CSV table of C-alpha atoms and ligand atoms in Angstrom, one decimal:
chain,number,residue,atom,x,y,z
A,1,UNK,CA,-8.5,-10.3,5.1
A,2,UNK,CA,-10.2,-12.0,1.9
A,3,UNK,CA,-8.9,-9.5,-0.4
A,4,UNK,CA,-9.1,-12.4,-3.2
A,5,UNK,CA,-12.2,-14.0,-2.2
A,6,UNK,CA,-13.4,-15.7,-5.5
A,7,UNK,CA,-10.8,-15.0,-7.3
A,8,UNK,CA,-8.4,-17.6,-9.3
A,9,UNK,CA,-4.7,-17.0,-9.7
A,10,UNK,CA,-2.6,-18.8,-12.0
A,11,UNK,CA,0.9,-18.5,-10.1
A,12,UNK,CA,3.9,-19.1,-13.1
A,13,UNK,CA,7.1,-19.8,-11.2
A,14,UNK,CA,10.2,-20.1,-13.6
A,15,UNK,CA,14.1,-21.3,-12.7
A,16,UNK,CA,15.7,-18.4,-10.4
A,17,UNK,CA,17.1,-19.0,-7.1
A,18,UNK,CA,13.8,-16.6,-6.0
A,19,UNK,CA,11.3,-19.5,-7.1
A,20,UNK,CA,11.6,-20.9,-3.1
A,21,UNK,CA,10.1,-17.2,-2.0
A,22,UNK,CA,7.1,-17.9,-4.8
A,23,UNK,CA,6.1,-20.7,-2.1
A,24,UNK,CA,5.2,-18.1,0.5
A,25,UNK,CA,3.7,-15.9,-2.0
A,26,UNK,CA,1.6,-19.1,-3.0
A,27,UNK,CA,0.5,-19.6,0.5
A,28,UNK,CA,-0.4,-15.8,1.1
A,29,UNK,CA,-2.6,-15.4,-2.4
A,30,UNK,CA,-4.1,-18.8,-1.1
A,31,UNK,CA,-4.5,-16.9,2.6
A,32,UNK,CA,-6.0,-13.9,0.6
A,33,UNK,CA,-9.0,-16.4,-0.4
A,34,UNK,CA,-7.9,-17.1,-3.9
A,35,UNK,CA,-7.8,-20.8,-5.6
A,36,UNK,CA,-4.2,-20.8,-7.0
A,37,UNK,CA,-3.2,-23.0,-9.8
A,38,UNK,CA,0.7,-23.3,-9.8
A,39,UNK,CA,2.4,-23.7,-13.1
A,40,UNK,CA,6.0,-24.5,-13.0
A,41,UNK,CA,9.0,-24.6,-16.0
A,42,UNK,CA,11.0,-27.5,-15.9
A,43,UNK,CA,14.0,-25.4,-14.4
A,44,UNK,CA,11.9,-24.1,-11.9
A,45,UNK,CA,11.9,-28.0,-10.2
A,46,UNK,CA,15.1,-27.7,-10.2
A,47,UNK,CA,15.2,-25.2,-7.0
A,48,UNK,CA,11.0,-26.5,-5.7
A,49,UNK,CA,9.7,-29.6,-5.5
A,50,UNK,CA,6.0,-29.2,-7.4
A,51,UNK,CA,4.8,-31.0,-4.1
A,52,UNK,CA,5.8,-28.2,-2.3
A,53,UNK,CA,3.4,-26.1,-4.2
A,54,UNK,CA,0.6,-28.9,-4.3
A,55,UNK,CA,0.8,-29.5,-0.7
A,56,UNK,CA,0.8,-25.2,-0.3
A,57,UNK,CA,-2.2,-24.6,-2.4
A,58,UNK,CA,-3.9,-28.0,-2.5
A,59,UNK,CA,-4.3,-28.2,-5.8
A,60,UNK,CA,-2.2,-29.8,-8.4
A,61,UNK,CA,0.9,-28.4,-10.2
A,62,UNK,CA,1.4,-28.6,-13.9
A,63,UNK,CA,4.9,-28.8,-15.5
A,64,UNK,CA,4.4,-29.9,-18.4
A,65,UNK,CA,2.8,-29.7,-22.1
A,66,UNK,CA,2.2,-33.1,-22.2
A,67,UNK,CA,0.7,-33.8,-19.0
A,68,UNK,CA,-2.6,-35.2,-19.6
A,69,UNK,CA,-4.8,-35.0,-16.9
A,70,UNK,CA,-6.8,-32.8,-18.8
A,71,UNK,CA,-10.0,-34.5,-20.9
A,72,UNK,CA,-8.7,-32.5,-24.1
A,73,UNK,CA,-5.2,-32.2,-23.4
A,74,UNK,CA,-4.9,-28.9,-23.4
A,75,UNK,CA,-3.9,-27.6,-20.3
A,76,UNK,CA,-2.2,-24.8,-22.0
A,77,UNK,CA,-5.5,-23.2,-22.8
A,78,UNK,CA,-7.6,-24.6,-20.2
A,79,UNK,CA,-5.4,-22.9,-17.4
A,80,UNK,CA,-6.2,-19.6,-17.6
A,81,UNK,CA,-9.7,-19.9,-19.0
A,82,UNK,CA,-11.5,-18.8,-16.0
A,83,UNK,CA,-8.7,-17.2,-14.7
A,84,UNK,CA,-8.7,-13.9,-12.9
A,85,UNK,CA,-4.9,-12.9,-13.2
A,86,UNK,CA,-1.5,-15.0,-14.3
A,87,UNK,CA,1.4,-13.6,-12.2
A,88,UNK,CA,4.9,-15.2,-13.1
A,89,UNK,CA,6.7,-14.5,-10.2
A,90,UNK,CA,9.9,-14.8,-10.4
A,91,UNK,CA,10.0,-14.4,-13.5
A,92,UNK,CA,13.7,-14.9,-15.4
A,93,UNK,CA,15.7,-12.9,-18.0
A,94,UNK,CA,15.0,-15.8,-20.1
A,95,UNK,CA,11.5,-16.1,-20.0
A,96,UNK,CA,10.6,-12.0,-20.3
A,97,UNK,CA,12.6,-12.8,-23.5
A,98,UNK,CA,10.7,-15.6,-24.7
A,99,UNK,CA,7.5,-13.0,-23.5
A,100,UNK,CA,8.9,-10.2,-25.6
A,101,UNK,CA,9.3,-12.3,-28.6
A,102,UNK,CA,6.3,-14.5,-28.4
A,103,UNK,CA,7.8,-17.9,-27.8
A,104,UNK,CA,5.9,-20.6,-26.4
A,105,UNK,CA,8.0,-23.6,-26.5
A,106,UNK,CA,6.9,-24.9,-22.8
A,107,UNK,CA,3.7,-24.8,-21.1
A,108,UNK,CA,4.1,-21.2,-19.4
A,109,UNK,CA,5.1,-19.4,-22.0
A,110,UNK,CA,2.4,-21.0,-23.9
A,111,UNK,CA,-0.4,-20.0,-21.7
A,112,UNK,CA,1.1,-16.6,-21.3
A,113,UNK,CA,0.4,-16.1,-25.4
A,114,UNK,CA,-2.9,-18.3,-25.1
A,115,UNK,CA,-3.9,-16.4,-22.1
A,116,UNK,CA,-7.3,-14.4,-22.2
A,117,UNK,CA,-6.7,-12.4,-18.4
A,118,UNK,CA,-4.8,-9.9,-17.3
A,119,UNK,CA,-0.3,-11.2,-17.2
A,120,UNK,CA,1.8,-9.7,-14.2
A,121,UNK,CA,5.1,-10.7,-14.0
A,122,UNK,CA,8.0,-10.0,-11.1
A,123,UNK,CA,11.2,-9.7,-12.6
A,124,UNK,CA,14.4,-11.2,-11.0
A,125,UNK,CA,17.9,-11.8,-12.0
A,126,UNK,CA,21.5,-10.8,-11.2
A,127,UNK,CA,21.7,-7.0,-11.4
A,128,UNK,CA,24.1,-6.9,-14.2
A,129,UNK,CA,21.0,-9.4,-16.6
A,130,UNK,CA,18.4,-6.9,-15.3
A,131,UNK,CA,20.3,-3.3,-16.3
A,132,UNK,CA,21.8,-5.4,-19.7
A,133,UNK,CA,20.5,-3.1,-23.0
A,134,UNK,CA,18.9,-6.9,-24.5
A,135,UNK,CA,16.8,-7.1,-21.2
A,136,UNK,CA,15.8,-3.7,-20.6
A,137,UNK,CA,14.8,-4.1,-24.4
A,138,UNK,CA,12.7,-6.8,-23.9
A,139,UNK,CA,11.3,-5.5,-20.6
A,140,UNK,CA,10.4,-2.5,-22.3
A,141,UNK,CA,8.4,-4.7,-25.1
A,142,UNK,CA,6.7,-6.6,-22.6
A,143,UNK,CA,5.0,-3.6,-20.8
A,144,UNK,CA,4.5,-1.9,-24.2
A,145,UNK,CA,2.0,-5.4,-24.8
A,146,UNK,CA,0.4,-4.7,-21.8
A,147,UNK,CA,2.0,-6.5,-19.0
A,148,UNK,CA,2.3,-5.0,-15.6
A,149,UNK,CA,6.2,-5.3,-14.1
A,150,UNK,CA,6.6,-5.7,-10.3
A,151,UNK,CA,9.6,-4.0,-9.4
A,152,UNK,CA,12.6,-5.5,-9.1
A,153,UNK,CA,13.9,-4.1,-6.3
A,154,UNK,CA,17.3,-3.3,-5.0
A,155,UNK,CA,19.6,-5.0,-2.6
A,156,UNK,CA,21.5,-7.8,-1.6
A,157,UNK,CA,21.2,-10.3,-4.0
A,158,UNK,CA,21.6,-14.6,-4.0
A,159,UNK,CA,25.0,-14.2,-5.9
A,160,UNK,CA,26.5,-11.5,-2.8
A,161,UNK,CA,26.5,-8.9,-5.6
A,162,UNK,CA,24.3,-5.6,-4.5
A,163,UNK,CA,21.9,-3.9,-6.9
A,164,UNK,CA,18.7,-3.9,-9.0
A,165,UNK,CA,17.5,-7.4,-9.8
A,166,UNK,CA,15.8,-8.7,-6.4
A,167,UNK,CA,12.5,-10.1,-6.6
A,168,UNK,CA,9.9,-8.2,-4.3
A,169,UNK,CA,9.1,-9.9,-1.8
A,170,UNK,CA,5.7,-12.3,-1.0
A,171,UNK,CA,3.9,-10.4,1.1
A,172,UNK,CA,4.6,-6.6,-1.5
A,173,UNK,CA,3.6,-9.0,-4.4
A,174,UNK,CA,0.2,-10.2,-2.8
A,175,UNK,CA,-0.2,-6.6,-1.9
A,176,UNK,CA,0.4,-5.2,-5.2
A,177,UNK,CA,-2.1,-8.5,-6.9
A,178,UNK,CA,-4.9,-7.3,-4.1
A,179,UNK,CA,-4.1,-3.5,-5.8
A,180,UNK,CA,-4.3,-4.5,-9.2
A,181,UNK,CA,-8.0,-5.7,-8.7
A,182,UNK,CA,-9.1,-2.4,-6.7
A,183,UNK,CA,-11.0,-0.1,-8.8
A,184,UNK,CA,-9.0,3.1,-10.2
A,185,UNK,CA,-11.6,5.8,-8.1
A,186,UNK,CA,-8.4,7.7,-7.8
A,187,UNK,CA,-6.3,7.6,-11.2
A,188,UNK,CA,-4.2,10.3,-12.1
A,189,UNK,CA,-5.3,12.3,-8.8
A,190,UNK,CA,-2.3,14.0,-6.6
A,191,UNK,CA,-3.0,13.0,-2.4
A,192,UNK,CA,-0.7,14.4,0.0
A,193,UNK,CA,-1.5,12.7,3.9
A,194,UNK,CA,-0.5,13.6,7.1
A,195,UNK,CA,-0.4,10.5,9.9
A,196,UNK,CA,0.8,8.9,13.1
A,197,UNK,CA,2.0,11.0,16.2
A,198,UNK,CA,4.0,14.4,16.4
A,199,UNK,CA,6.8,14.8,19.1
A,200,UNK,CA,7.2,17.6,20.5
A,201,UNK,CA,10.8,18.5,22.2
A,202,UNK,CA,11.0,18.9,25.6
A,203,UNK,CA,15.0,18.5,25.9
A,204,UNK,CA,17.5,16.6,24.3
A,205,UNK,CA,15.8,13.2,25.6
A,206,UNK,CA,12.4,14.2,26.4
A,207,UNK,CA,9.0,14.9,24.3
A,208,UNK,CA,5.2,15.5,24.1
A,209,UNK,CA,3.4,13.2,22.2
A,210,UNK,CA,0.1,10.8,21.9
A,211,UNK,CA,-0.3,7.2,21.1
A,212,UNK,CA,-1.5,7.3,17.7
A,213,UNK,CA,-0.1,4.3,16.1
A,214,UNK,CA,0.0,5.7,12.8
A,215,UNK,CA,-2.5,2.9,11.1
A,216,UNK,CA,-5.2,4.5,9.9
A,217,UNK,CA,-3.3,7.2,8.3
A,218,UNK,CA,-1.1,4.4,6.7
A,219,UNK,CA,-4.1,2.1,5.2
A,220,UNK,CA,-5.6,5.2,4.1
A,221,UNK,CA,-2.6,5.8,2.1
A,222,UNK,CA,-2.4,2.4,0.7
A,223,UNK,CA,-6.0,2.7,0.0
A,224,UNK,CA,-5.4,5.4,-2.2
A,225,UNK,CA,-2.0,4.4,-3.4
A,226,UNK,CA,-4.7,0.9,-4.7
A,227,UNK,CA,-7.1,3.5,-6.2
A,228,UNK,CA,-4.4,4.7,-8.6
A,229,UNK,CA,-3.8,8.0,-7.1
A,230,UNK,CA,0.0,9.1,-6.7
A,231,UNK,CA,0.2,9.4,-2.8
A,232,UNK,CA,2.9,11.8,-0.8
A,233,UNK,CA,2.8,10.5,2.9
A,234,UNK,CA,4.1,13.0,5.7
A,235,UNK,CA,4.7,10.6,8.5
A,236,UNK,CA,5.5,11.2,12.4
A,237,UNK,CA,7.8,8.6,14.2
A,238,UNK,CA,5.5,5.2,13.9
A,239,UNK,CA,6.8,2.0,13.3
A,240,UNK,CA,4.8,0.9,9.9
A,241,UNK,CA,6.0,-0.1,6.8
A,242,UNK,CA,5.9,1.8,3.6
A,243,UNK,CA,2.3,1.3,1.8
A,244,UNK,CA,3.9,0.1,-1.9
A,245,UNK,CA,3.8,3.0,-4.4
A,246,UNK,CA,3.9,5.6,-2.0
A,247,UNK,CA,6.4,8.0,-1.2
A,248,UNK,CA,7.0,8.4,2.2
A,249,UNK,CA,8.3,11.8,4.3
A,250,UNK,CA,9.4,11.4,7.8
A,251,UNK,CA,9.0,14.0,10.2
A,252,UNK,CA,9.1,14.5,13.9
A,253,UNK,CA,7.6,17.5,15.1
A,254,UNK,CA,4.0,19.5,14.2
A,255,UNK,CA,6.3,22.5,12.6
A,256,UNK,CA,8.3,19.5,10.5
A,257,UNK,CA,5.0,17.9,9.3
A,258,UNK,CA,3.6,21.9,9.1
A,259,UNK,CA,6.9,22.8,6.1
A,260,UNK,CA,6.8,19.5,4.6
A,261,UNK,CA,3.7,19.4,3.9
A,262,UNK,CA,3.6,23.1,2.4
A,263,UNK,CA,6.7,22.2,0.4
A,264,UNK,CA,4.7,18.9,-1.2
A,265,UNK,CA,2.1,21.1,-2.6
A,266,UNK,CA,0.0,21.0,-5.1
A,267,UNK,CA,-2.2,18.4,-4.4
A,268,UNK,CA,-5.7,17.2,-5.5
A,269,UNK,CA,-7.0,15.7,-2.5
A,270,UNK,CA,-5.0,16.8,1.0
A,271,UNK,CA,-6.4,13.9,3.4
A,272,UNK,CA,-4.9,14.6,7.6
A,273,UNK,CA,-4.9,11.8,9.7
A,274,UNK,CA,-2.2,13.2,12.1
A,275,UNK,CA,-2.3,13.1,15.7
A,276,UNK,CA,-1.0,16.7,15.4
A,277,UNK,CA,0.1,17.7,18.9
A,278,UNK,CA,-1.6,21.1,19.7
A,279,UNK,CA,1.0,22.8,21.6
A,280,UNK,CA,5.0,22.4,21.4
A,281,UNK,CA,7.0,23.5,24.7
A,282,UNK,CA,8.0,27.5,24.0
A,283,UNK,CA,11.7,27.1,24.7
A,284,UNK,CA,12.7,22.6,24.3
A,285,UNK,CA,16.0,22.8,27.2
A,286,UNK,CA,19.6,22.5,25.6
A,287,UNK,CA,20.4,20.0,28.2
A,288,UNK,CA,18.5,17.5,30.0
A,289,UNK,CA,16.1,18.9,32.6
A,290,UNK,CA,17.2,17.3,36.3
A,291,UNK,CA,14.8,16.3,38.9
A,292,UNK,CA,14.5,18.6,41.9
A,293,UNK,CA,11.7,20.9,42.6
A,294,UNK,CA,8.3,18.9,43.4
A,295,UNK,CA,6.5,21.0,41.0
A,296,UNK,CA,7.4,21.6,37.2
A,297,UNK,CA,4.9,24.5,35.1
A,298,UNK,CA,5.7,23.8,31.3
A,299,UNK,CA,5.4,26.7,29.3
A,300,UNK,CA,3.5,25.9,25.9
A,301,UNK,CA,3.1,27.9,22.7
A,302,UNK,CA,0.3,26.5,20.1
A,303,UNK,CA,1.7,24.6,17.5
A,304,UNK,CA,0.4,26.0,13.6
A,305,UNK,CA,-3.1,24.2,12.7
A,306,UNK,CA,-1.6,22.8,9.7
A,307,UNK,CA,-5.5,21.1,8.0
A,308,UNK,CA,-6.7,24.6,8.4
A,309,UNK,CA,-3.7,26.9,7.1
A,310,UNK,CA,-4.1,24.2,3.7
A,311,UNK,CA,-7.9,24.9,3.5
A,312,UNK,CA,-7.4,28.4,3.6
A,313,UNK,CA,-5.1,28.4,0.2
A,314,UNK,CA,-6.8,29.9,-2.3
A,315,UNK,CA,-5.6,27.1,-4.7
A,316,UNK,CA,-7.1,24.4,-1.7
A,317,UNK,CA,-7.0,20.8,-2.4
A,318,UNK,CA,-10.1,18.7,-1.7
A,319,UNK,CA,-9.4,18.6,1.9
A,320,UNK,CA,-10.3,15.5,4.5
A,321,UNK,CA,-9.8,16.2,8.1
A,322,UNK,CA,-10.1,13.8,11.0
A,323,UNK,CA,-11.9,13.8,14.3
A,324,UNK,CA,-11.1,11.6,17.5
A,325,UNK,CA,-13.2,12.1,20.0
A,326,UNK,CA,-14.4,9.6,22.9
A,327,UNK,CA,-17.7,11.3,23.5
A,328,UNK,CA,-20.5,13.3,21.2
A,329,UNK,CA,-18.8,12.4,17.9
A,330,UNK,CA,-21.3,13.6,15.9
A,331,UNK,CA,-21.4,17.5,17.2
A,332,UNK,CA,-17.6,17.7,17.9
A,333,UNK,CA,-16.9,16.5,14.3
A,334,UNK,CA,-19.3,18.6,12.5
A,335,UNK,CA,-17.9,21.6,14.8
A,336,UNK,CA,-14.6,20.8,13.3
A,337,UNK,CA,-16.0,20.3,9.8
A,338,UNK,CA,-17.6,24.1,9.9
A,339,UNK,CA,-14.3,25.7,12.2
A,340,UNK,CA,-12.2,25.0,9.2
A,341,UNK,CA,-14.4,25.5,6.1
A,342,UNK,CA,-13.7,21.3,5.2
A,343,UNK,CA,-15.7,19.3,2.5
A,344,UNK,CA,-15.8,16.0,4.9
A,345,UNK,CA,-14.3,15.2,8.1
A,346,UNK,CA,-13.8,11.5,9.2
A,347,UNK,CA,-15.4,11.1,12.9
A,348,UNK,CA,-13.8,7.7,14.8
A,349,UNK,CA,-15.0,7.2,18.1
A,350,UNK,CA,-11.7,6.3,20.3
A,351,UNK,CA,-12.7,5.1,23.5
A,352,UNK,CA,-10.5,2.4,23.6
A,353,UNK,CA,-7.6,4.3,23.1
A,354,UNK,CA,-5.9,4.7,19.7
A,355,UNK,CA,-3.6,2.3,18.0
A,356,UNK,CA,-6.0,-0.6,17.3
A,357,UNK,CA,-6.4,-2.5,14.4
A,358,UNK,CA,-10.4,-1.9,14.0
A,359,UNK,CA,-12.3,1.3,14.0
A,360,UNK,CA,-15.7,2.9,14.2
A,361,UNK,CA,-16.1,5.7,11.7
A,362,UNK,CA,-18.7,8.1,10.8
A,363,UNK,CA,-18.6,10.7,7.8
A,364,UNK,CA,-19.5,14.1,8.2
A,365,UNK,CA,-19.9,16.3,5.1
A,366,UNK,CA,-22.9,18.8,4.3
A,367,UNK,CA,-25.4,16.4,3.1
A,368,UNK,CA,-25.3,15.3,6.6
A,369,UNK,CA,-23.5,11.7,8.5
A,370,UNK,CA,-22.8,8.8,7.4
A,371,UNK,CA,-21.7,6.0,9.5
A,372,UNK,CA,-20.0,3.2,8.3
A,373,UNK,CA,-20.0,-0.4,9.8
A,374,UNK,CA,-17.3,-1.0,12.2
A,375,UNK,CA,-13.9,-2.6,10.8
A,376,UNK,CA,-10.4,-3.4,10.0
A,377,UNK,CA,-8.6,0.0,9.6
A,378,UNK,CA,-7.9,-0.9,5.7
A,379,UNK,CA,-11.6,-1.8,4.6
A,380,UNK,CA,-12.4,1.4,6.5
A,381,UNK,CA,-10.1,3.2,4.3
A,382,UNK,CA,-11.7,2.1,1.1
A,383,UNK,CA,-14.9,3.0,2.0
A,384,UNK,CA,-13.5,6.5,2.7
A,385,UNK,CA,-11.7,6.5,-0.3
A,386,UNK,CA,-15.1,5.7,-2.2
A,387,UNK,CA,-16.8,8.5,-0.7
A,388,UNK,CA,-14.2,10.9,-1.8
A,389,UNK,CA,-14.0,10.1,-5.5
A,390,UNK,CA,-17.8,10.2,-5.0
A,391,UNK,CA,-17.4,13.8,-3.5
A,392,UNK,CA,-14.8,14.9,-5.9
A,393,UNK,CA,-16.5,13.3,-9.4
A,394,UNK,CA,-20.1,15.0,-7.9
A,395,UNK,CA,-18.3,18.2,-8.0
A,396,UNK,CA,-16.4,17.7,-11.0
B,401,PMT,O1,-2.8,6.3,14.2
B,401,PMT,P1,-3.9,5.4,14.7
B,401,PMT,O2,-3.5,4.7,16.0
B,401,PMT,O3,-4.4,4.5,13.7
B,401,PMT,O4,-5.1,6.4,15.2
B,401,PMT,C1,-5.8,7.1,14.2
B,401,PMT,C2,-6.3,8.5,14.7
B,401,PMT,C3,-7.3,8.2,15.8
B,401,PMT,C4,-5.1,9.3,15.3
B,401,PMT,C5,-6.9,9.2,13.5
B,401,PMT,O5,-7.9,8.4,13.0
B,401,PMT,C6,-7.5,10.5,13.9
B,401,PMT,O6,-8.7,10.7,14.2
B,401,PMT,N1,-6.7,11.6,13.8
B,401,PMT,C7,-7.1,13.0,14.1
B,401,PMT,C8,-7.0,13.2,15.6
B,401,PMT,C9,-7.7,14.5,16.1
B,401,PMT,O7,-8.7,14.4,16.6
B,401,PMT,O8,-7.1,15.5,15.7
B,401,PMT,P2,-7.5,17.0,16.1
B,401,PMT,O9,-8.9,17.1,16.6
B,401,PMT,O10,-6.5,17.6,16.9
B,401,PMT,O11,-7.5,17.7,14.7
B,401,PMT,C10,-8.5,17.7,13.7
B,401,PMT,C11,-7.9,17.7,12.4
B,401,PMT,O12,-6.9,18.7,12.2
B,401,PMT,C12,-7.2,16.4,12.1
B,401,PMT,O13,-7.4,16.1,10.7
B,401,PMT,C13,-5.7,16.7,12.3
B,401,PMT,O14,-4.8,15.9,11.5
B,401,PMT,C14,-5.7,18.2,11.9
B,401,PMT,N2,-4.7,19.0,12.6
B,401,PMT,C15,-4.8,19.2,13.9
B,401,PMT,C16,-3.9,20.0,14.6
B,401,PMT,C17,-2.9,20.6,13.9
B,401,PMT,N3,-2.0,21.4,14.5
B,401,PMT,N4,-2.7,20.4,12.6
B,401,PMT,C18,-3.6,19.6,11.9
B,401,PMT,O15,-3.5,19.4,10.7
């Protein structure tokens, strides 16, 4: 996707052992659409070769103040001029120091102070430099003035020491640039989701359950997580990554998803994506059921509708439900919409099975249908996420 179509990055890659994952991170801004300039600090050459970089984004690298390619030799204003974002990434103990007290005795540092565009920067260092008192200090500064921190995160780290201190990694640091440029529709709003499949016991090795990949429920929460919303996501058993920024609760069965999503109430907005499996077998076996007779009769309670026992609240959030159906969308959704008293329910046609990256989805609130063009599962969840802070700001 050309999440950064248009836009120009200026990538500032200092001297940790984490410059050689800025390469990657280079290539997927570039992937994203976005003309990357790569500045680099003389220690930074000493883990990447700048040709690395140049051959990565196609464009040349700058190292130095006194480099001068440029007609007025100032490359350290020149460079961001124009620019949409400057992400140093990794970016050192040392430099966030030189951030926090305004030094600019190289050509990053300088066109971080000269810069007139928005500064990210992804911290990462041993953990012992990233929890030190002088660091946290200066970290603190530096967001005080505005910059936005990337983690660090946690783990296993170049030294073999384990902690806080990692650099994210490329692909969570494009993600989190394509975020920072989404617009805020949902700042400060609480949005508890429901997605992917439930399983329902059967016995100890057996379930019920549908192929719902969990990807629409997922890109919707990363669509939200983008809008600035803080996102809850009460997940069945799928095989996704975490959407950054979102906080993640795995369940298993419909009366799992049913208490966990009671017990991460209150909410703003209460969005379910589920495949929710309608009925649960009455009584799961304790042991493994054997083959024998040539008929088995499964006996099959209904599982709690959990969208509709949330509606009913009195203290409701703004509540999105979903429809699948393969045939008459329109009347089976709208059905849905009216059954359980909802502001909007999303219809997506699912004749070709679920699990696909693509969809085709119409919305379905009281001023009637809207269908959206067909596409990817994310730009899909933007658009819903557009009409919902359209809905919700209406009504405020
Ligand atoms: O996961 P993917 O592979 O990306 O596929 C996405 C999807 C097709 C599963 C998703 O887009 C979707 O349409 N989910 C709803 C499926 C459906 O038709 O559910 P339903 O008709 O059983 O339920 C209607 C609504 O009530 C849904 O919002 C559902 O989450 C909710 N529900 C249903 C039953 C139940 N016990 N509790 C519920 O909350």
């Amino acid at each position: 996707m050309n999440d950064l179509q248009g836009k120009r990055i200026v990538l500032g890659v200092t001297g940790g052992i984490a410059a050689y994952k800025a390469c990657e991170l280079a290539r997927l801004i570039g992937k994203a659409g976005a003309d990357v300039d790569v500045v680099m600090t003389e220690a930074a050459t000493q883990f990447v070769a700048p040709l690395t970089f140049q051959a990565l984004t196609g464009r040349p690298v700058q190292v130095s103040m006194w480099q001068t390619d440029r007609a007025n030799g100032m490359a350290h204003i020149d460079l961001t001029r124009g620019a949409d974002a400057l992400l140093v990434a990794p970016a050192t103990a040392d430099f966030i120091a030189k951030l926090a007290h305004g030094f600019a005795d190289d050509l990053l540092s300088s066109l971080c102070l000269a810069r007139d565009c928005p500064l990210l920067i992804a911290p990462a260092m041993n953990r012992q430099m990233w929890i030190n008192p002088a660091t946290q200090r200066n970290v603190a500064q530096v967001r005080g003035d505005g910059v936005v921190i990337l983690g660090p995160a946690s783990g296993e780290q170049a030294c073999g020491e384990v902690g806080e201190g990692r650099m994210l990694e490329a692909e969570a640091l494009c993600q989190a640039l394509i975020a920072f440029f989404q617009p805020k529709l949902l700042a400060g709003k609480r949005v508890l989701l429901t997605a992917g499949p439930t399983q329902e016991p059967l016995d100890p090795v057996r379930v019920l359950t549908n192929l719902s990949s969990g990807k629409m429920g997922y890109a919707l929460a990363r669509a939200c997580a983008e809008a600035g919303a803080s996102v809850t996501l009460v997940s069945g058993p799928v095989c996704l990554p975490t959407p950054a920024g979102v906080t993640r609760i795995d369940v298993v069965s419909a009366l799992e998803m049913r208490d966990a999503v009671i017990n991460a109430l209150p909410a703003d907005i209460f969005i379910a994506v589920a495949a929710v499996a309608d009925y649960r077998p009455a009584a799961p076996a304790a042991h493994k059921i054997k083959k024998g007779a040539e008929r088995l009769t499964l006996d099959l309670v209904a599982n709690p509708d959990i969208l509709a026992e949330v509606a009913a609240l009195p203290d409701a959030p703004f509540c999105v439900g979903f429809a699948a159906e393969s045939q008459q969308l329109a009347e089976y959704a709208e059905a849905k919409r009216r059954a359980k008293r909802l502001p909007l329910v999303v219809g997506n046609l699912v004749q070709d099975g679920l699990g696909g990256e693509a969809n085709q989805i119409t919305l379905f609130d009281a001023a009637g249908s809207h269908p959206l063009p067909p596409g990817d599962k994310l730009t899909l969840a933007r658009a819903i996420v557009r009409h919902i802070a359209e809905m919700i700001h209406a009504h405020d």
